[in-house]
Short mmCIF file of C-alpha atoms in Angstrom, two decimals:
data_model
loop_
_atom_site.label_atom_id
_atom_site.label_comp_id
_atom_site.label_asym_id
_atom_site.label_seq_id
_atom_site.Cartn_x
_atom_site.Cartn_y
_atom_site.Cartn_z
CA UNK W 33 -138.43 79.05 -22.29
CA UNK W 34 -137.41 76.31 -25.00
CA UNK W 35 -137.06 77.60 -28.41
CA UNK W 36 -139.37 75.58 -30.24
CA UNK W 37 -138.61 76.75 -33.84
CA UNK W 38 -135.13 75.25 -34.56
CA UNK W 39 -133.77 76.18 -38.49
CA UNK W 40 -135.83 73.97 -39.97
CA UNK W 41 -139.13 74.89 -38.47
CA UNK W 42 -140.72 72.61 -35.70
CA UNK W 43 -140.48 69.37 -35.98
CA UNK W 44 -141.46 66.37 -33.13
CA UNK W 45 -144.07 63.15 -32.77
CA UNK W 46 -147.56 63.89 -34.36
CA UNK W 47 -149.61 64.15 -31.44
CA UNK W 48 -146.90 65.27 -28.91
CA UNK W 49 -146.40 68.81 -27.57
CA UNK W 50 -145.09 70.79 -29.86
CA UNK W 51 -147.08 68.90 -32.90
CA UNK W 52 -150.15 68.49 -30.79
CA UNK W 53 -153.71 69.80 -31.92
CA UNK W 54 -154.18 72.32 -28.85
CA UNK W 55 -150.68 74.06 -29.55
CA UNK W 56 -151.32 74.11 -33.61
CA UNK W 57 -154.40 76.52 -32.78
CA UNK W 58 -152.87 78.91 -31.02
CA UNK W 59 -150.13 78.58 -33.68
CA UNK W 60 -153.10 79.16 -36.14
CA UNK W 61 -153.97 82.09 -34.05
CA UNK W 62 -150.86 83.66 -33.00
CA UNK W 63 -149.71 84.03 -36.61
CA UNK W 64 -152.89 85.40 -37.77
CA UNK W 65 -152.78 88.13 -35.12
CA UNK W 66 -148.85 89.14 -35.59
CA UNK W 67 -149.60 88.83 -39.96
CA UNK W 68 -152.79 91.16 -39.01
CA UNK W 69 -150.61 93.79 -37.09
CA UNK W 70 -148.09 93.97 -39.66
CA UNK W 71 -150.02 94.06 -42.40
CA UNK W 72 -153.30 96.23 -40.86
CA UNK W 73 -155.69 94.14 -42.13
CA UNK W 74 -157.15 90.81 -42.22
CA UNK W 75 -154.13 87.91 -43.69
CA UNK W 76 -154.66 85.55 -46.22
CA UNK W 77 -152.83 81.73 -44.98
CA UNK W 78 -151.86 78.95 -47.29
CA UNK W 79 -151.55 75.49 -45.99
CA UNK W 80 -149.79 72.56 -47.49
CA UNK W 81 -148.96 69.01 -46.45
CA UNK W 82 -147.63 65.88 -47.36
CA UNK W 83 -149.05 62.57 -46.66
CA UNK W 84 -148.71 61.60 -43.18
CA UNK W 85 -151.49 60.48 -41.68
CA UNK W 86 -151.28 63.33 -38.41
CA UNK W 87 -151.65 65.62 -41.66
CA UNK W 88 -154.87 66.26 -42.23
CA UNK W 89 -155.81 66.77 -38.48
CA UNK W 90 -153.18 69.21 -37.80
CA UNK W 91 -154.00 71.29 -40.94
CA UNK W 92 -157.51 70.90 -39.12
CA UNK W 93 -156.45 72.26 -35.93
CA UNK W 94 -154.01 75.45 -37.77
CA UNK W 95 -157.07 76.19 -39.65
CA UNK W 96 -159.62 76.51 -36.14
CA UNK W 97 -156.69 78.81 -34.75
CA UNK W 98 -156.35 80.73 -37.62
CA UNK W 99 -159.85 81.57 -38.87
CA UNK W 100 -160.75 82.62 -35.30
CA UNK W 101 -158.66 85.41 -35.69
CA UNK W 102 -160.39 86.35 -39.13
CA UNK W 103 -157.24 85.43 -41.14
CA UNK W 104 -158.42 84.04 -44.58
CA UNK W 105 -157.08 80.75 -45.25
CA UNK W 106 -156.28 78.44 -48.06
CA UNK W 107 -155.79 74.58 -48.66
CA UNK W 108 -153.51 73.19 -50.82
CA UNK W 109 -153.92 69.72 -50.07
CA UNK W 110 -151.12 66.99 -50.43
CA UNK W 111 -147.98 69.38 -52.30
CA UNK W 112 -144.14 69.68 -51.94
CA UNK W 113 -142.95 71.95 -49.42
CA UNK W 114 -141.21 74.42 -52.15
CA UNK W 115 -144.97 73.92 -54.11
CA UNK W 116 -146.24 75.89 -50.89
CA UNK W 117 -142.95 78.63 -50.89
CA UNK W 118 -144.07 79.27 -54.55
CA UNK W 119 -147.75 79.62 -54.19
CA UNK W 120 -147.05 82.19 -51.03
CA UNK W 121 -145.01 84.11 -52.73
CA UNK W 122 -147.54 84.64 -56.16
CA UNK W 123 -150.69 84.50 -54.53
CA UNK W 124 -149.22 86.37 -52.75
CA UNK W 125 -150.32 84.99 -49.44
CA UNK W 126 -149.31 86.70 -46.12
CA UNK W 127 -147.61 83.40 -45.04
CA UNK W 128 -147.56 80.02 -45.89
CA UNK W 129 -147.62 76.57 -43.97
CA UNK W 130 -146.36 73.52 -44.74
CA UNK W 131 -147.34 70.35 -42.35
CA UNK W 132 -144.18 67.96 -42.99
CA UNK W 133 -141.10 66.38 -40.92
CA UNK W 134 -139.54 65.60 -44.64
CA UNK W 135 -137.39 62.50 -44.17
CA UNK W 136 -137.83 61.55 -41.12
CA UNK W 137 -140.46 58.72 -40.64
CA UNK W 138 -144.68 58.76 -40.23
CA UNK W 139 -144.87 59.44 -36.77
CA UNK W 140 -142.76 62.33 -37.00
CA UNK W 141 -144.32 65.71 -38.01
CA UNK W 142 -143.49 69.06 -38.27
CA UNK W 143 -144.46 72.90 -39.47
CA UNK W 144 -142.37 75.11 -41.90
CA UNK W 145 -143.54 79.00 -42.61
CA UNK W 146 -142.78 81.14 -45.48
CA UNK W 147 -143.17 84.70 -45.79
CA UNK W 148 -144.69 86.04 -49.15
CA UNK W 149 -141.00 86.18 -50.34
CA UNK W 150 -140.72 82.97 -50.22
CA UNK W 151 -138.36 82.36 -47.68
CA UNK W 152 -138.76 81.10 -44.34
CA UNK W 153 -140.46 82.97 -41.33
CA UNK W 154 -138.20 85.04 -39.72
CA UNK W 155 -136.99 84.20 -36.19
CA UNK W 156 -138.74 87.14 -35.04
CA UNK W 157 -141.96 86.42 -35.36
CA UNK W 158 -141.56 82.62 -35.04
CA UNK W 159 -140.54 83.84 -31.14
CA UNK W 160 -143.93 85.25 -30.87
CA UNK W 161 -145.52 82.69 -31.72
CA UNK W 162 -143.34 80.93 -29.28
CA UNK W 163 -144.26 83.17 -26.28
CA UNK W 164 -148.13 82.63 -27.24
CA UNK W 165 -147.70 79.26 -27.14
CA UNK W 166 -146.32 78.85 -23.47
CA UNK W 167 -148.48 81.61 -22.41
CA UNK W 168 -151.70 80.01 -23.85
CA UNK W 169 -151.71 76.50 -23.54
CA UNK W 170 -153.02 76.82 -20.15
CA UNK W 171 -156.15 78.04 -21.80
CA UNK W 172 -156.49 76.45 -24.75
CA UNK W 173 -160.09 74.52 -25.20
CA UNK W 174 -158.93 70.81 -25.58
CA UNK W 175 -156.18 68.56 -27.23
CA UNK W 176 -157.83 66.20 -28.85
CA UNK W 177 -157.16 66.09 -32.79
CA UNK W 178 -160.28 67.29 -34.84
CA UNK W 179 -162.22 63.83 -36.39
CA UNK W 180 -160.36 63.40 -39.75
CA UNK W 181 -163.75 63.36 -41.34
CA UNK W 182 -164.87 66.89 -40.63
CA UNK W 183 -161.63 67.91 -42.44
CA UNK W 184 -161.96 71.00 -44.93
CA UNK W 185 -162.10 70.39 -48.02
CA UNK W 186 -161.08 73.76 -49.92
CA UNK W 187 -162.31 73.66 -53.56
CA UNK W 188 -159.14 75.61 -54.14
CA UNK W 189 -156.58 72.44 -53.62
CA UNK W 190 -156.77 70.97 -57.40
CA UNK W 191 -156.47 74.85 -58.86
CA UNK W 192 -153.29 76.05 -56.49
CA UNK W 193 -151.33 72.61 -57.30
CA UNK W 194 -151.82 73.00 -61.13
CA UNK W 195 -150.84 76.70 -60.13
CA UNK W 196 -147.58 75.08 -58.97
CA UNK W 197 -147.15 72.33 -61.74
CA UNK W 198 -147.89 74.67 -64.43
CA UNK W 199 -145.07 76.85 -63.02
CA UNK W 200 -142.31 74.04 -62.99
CA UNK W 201 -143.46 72.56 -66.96
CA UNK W 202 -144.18 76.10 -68.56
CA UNK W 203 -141.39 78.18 -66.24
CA UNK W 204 -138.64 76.17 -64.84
CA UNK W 205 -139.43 73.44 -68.05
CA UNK W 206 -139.49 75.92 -70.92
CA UNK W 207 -138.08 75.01 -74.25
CA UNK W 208 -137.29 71.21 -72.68
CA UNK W 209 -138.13 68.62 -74.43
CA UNK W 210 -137.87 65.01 -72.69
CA UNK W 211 -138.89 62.85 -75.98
CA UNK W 212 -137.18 59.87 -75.54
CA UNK W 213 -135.94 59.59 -71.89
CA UNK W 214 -136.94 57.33 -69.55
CA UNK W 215 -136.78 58.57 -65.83
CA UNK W 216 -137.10 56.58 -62.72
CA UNK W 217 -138.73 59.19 -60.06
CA UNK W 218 -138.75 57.50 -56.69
CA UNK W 219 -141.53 59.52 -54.97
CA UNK W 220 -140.77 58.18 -51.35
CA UNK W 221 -144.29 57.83 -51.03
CA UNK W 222 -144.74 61.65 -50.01
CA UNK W 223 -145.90 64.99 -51.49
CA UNK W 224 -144.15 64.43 -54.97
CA UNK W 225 -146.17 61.11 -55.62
CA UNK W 226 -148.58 62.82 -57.94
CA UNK W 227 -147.07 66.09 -58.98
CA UNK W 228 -143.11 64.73 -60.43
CA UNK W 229 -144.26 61.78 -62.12
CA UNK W 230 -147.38 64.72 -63.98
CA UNK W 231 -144.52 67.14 -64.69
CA UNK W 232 -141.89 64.73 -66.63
CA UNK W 233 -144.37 62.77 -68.69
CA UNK W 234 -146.09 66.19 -69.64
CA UNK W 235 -142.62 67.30 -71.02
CA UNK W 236 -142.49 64.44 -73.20
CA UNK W 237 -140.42 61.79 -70.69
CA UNK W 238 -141.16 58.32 -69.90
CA UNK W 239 -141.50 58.48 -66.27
CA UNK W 240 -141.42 55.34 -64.45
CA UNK W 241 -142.83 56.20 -60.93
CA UNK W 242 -142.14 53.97 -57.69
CA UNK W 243 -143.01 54.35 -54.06
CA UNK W 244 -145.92 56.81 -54.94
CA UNK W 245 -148.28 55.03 -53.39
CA UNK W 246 -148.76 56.84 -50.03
CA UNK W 247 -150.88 55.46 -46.90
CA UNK W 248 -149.95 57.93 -44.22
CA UNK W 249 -147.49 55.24 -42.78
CA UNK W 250 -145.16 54.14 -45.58
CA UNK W 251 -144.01 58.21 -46.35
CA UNK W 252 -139.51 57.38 -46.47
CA UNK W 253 -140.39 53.83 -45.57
CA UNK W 254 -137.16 51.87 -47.10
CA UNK W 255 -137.71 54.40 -49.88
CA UNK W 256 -136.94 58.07 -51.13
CA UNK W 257 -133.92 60.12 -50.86
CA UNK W 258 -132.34 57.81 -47.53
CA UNK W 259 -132.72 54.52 -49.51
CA UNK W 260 -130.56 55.53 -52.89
CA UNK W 261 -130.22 51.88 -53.31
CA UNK W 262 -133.88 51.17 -54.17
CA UNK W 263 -133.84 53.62 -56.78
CA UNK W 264 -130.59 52.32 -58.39
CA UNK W 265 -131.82 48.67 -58.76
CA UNK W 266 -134.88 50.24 -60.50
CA UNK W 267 -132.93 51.81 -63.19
CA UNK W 268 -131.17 49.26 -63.81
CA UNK W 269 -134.10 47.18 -64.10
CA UNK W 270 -136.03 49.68 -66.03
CA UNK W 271 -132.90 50.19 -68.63
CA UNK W 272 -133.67 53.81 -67.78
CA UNK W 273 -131.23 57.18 -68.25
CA UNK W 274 -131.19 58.22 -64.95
CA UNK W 275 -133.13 57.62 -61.25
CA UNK W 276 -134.48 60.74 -59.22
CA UNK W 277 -134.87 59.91 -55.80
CA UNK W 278 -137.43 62.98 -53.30
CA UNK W 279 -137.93 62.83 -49.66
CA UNK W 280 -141.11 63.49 -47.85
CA UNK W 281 -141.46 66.83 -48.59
CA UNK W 282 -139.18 66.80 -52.22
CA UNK W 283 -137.57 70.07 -51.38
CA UNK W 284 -134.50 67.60 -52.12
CA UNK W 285 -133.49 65.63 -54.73
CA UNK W 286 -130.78 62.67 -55.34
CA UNK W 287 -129.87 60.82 -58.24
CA UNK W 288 -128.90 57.69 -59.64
CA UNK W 289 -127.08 57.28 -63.30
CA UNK W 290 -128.22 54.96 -66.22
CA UNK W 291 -125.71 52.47 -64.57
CA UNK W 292 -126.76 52.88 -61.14
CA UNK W 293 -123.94 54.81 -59.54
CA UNK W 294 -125.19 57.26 -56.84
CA UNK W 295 -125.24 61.26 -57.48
CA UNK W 296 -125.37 63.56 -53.92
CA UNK W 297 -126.09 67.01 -53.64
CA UNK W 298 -121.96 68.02 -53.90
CA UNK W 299 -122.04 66.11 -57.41
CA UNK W 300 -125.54 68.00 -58.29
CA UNK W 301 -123.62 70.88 -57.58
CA UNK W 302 -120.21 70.15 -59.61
CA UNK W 303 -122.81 69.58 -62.79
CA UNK W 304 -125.18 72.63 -62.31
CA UNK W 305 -122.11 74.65 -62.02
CA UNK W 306 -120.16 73.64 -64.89
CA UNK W 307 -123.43 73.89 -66.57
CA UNK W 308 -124.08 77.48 -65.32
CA UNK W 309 -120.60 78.93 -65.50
CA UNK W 310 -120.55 77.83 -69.13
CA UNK W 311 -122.84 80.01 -70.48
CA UNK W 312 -121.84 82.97 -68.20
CA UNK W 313 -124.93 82.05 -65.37
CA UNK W 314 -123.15 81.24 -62.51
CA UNK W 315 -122.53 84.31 -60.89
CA UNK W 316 -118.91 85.49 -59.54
CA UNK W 317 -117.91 82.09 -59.84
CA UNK W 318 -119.24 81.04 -56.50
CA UNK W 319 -121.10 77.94 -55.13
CA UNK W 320 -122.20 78.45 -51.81
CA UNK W 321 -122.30 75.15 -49.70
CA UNK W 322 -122.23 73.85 -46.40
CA UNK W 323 -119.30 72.35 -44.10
CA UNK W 324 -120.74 68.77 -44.79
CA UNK W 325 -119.68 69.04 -48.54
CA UNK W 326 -117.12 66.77 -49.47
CA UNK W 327 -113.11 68.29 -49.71
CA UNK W 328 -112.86 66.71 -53.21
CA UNK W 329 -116.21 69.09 -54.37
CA UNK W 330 -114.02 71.95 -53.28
CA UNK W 331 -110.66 70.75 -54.91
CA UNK W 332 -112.66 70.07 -58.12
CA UNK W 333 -114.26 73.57 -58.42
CA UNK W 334 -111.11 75.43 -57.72
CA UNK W 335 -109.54 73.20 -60.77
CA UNK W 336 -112.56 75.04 -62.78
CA UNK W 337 -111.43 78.75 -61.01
CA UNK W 338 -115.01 78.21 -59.26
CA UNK W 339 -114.63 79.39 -55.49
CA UNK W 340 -116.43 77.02 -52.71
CA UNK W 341 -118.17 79.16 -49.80
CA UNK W 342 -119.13 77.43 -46.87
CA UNK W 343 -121.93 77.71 -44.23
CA UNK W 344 -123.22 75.71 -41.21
CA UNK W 345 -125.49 72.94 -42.21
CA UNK W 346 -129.08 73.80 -42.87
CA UNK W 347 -130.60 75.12 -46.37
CA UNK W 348 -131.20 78.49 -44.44
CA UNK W 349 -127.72 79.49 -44.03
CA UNK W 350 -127.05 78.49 -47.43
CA UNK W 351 -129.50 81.20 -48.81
CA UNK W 352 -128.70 83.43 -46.23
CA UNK W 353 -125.38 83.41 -47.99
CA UNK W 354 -126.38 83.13 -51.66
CA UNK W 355 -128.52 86.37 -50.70
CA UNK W 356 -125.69 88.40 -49.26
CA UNK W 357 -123.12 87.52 -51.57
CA UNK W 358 -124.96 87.27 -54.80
CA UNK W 359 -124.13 83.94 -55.58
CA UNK W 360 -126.41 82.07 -58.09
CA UNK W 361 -125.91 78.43 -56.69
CA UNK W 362 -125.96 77.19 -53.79
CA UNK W 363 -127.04 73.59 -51.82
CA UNK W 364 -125.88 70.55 -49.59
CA UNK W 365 -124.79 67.29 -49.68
CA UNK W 366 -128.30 66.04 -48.68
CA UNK W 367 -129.69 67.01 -52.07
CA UNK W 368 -130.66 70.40 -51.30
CA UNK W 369 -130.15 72.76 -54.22
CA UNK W 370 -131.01 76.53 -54.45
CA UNK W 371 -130.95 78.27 -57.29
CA UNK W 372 -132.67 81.65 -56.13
CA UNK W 373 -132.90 83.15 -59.61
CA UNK W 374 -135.94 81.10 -59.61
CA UNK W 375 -136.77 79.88 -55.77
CA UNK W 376 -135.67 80.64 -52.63
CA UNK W 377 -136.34 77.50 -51.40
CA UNK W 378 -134.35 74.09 -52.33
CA UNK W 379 -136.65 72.10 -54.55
CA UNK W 380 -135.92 68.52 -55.83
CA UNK W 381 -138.66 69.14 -59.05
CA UNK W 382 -136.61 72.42 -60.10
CA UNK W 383 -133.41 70.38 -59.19
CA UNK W 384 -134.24 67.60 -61.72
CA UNK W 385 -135.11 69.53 -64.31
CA UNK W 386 -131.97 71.74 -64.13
CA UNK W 387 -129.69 68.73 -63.92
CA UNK W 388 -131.64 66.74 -67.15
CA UNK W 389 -131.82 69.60 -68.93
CA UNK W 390 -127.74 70.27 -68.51
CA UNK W 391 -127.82 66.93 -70.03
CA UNK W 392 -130.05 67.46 -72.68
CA UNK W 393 -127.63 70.57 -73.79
CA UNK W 394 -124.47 69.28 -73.26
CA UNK W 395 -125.55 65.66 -75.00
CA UNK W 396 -124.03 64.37 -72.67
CA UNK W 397 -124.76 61.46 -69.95
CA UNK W 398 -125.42 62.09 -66.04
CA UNK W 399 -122.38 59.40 -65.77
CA UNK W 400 -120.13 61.87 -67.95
CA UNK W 401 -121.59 65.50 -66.42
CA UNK W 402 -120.04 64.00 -62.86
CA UNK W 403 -116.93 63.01 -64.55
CA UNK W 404 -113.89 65.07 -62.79
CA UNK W 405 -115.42 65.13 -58.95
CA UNK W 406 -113.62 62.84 -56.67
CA UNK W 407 -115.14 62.11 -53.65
CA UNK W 408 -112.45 61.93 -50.57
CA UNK W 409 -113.06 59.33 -48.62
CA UNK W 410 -115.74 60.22 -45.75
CA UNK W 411 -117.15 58.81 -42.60
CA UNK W 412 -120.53 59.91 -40.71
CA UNK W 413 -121.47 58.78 -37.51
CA UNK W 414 -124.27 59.70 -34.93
CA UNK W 415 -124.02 59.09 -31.22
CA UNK W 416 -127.13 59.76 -29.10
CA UNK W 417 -126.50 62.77 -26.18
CA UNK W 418 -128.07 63.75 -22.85
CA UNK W 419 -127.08 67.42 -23.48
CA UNK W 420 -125.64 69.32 -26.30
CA UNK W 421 -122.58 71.16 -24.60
CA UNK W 422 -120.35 72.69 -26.48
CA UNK W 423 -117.36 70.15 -27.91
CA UNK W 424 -114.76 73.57 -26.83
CA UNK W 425 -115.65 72.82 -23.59
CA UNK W 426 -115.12 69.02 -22.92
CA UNK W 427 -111.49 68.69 -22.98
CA UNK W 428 -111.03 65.21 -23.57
CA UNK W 429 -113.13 65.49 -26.82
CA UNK W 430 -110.96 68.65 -27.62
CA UNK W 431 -108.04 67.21 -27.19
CA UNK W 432 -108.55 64.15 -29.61
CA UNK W 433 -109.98 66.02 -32.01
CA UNK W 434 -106.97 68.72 -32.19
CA UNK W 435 -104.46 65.61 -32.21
CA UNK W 436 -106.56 63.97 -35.25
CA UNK W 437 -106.32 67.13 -37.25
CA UNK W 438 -103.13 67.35 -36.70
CA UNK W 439 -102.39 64.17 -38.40
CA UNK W 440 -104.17 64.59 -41.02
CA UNK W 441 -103.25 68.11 -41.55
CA UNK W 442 -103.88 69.72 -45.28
CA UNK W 443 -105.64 66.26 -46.76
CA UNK W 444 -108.36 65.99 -44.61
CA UNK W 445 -110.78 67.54 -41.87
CA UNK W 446 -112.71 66.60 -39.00
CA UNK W 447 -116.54 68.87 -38.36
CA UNK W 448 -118.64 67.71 -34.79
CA UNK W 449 -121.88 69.31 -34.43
CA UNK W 450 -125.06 68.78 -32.74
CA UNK W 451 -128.23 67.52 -34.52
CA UNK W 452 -130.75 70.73 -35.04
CA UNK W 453 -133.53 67.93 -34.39
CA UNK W 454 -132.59 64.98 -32.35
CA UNK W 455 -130.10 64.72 -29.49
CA UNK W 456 -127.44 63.52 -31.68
CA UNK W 457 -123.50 64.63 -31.93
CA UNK W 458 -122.45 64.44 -35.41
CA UNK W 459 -119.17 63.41 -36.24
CA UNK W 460 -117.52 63.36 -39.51
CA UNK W 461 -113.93 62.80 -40.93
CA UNK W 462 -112.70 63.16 -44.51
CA UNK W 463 -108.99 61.66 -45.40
CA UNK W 464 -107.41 59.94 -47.48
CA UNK W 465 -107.55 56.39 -46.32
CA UNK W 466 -111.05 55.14 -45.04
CA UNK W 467 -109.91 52.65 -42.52
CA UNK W 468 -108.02 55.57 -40.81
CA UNK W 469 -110.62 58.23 -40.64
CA UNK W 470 -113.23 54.96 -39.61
CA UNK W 471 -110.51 54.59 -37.18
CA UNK W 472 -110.36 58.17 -35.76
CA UNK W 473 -114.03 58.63 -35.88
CA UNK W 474 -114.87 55.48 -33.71
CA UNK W 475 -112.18 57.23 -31.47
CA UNK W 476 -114.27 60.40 -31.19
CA UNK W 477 -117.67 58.35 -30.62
CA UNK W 478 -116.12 56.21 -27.90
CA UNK W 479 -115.41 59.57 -25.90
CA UNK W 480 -118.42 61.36 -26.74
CA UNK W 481 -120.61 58.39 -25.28
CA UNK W 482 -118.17 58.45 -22.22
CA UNK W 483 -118.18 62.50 -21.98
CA UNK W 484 -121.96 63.20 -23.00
CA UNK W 485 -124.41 60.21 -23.47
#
């Protein structure tokens, strides 16, 4: 049986088992019944989506499935993915859903579940689910989507996203006042389209929204967090102080300075920690990141006595870390940030607002905060697989690898891992010379396609 919950919940084409309407009711279902048992009574469910157009019929369809167990169940509408992890957790809510595939593109979707903690749904119950799945769908009434039009409408969704936008300007935005800044906030025409450009101007900023005009098809078209670019012609244009750039869901964030240079998730991390340590907030001196951060975010923090801790990629090992060690900061490259203090899930809103208001209290601009992070040079490249077997156990790809390490030895690195999503190998090099590690990484592709594709 085929795990169908990978680390970042389920993800596939809208419409195609997994993310088809029959299997999202017995989803509905199944985690109604296994809340119900836990909990010895009827659950209350939260659902939130962004703005795909497979959206509102699969909310449709978890709904049916749900409420035909008795589980009580709740609509936020359109809302981030960490709007939905909040609102779980202070409902509280026995669970909550979120409908997204974040960055990828429109006819892509996915499911995410958070227990009333806030986290994610433990693997535990998410192979329940699972084995109801395979051992329903034979079952099941139907898989055609529910008609669009007979899509609830809970009177609730206005009043649990000004829940979730009071939280972030009153909370997270206490004591910050944005008079006088002008912000860019490419909304990547996704769940943040309404909600970021709302939270900066009601703190006082000029926010200058683009992409936010969602159609269920143009959600990270050319846009958002994978399109940096669009963003930093915008601020430039716009004169502005700095460019935020979400994905889909926003439970990332990337940024742009006033003179359009491009700020990832290790240079979010440099600045929140420099931010944090200095007034005695960043606890035992530890960022928690993944093996995709850059060497020269490590080198940097040790030059500040801040240890780097890394985990495989995915936000969930990074908080599974932050938890058990204590850590107060904690994120990847990609623009996920945790700060648990606050959320246990990476949000781009709480991201922003951290990072701005660093610069609000240092007086200083984003350009400056980075100032002392040098990225090593770094390649990334994707080569489509039949089969994910283990890179141990194809010796020719072994054996280049372990030579290329060797020669680079202390002032670089080479990581190949497997796509959680997609049948992709991911292979990237670090060094000192970017032609080289280009070089060596079209190397490694050549025999991967040979070995595996």
């Amino acid at each position: 049986m085929k795990n169908l919950f990978g680390t970042d919940g389920m993800r596939g084409e809208a419409g195609v088992f997994p993310l088809d309407a029959q299997t999202m009711r017995i989803v509905g279902s199944s985690l109604a019944v296994h809340l119900r048992e836990n909990a010895g009574r009827s659950p209350l469910i939260l659902i939130g989506r962004d703005t795909r157009e497979s959206g509102p019929w699969l909310e449709q369809a978890l709904l049916e499935g749900a409420r035909s167990t008795g589980a009580e169940c709740l609509s936020a509408g359109v809302i981030t993915t960490p709007g939905v992890a909040y609102l779980a957790r202070t409902l509280p809510a026995d669970a909550g859903i979120v409908i997204s595939a974040s960055h990828n593109p429109f006819v892509d979707n996915g499911i995410k579940i958070f227990s009333p903690s806030g986290q994610k749904l433990g693997g535990q119950t998410e192979r329940l689910i699972e084995a109801d799945i395979y051992a329903k769908r034979e079952d099941a009434n139907g898989n055609q989507p529910p008609d669009n039009k007979d899509v609830d409408q809970e009177p609730s969704s206005d009043s649990l996203q000004t829940r979730y936008l009071d939280f972030l300007a009153d909370a997270i935005g206490k004591g910050l006042s944005l008079t006088g800044l002008k912000v860019v906030l490419d909304c990547a025409n996704g769940a943040a389209s309404t909600l970021a450009p709302q939270l900066l101007a009601r703190l006082g900023a000029v926010a200058v929204p683009i992409n936010n005009n969602p159609d269920g098809r143009n959600i990270n078209l050319d846009c958002g967090s994978l399109h940096v670019d669009v963003l930093a012609q915008a601020v430039i244009a716009e004169r502005a102080d700095l460019g935020v750039a979400f994905d889909g869901d926003a439970d990332r964030s990337l940024f742009v300075d006033s003179d359009g240079n491009y700020v990832d998730g290790d240079a979010t991390l440099w600045v929140l920690a420099n931010y944090l340590k200095a007034r005695g907030k960043l606890a035992r001196s530890l960022v928690v990141a993944t093996v995709m951060s850059n060497l020269g975010l490590e080198l940097a923090l040790t030059s500040r006595d801040i240890k780097l801790v890394r985990t495989d990629v995915g936000d969930k090992y990074v908080l599974d870390k932050l938890l058990s060690s204590g850590a107060s900061l904690g994120g990847e490259q990609s623009g996920h940030v945790i700060l648990p203090s606050v959320s246990l899930a990476g949000d781009g809103m709480i991201t922003s607002l951290y990072l701005i208001r660093a610069m609000k209290e240092e007086g200083k601009s984003l350009r400056e905060l980075t100032e002392g992070l040098e990225h090593y040079p770094q390649i990334l490249l994707n080569v489509r697989v039949k089969e994910k077997v283990p890179f141990s156990e194809v010796p020719p790809v072994r054996q280049l690898v372990e030579e290329i390490e060797n020669k680079l030895g202390a002032k670089g690195r080479t990581l190949l891992r497997y796509s959680g999503t997609e049948p992709l190998a991911r292979i990237m090099l670090e060094g000192q010379s970017q032609s080289e590690i280009e070089a060596y990484a079209d190397k490694i592709a050549d025999v991967i396609r040979r070995e595996l594709a």
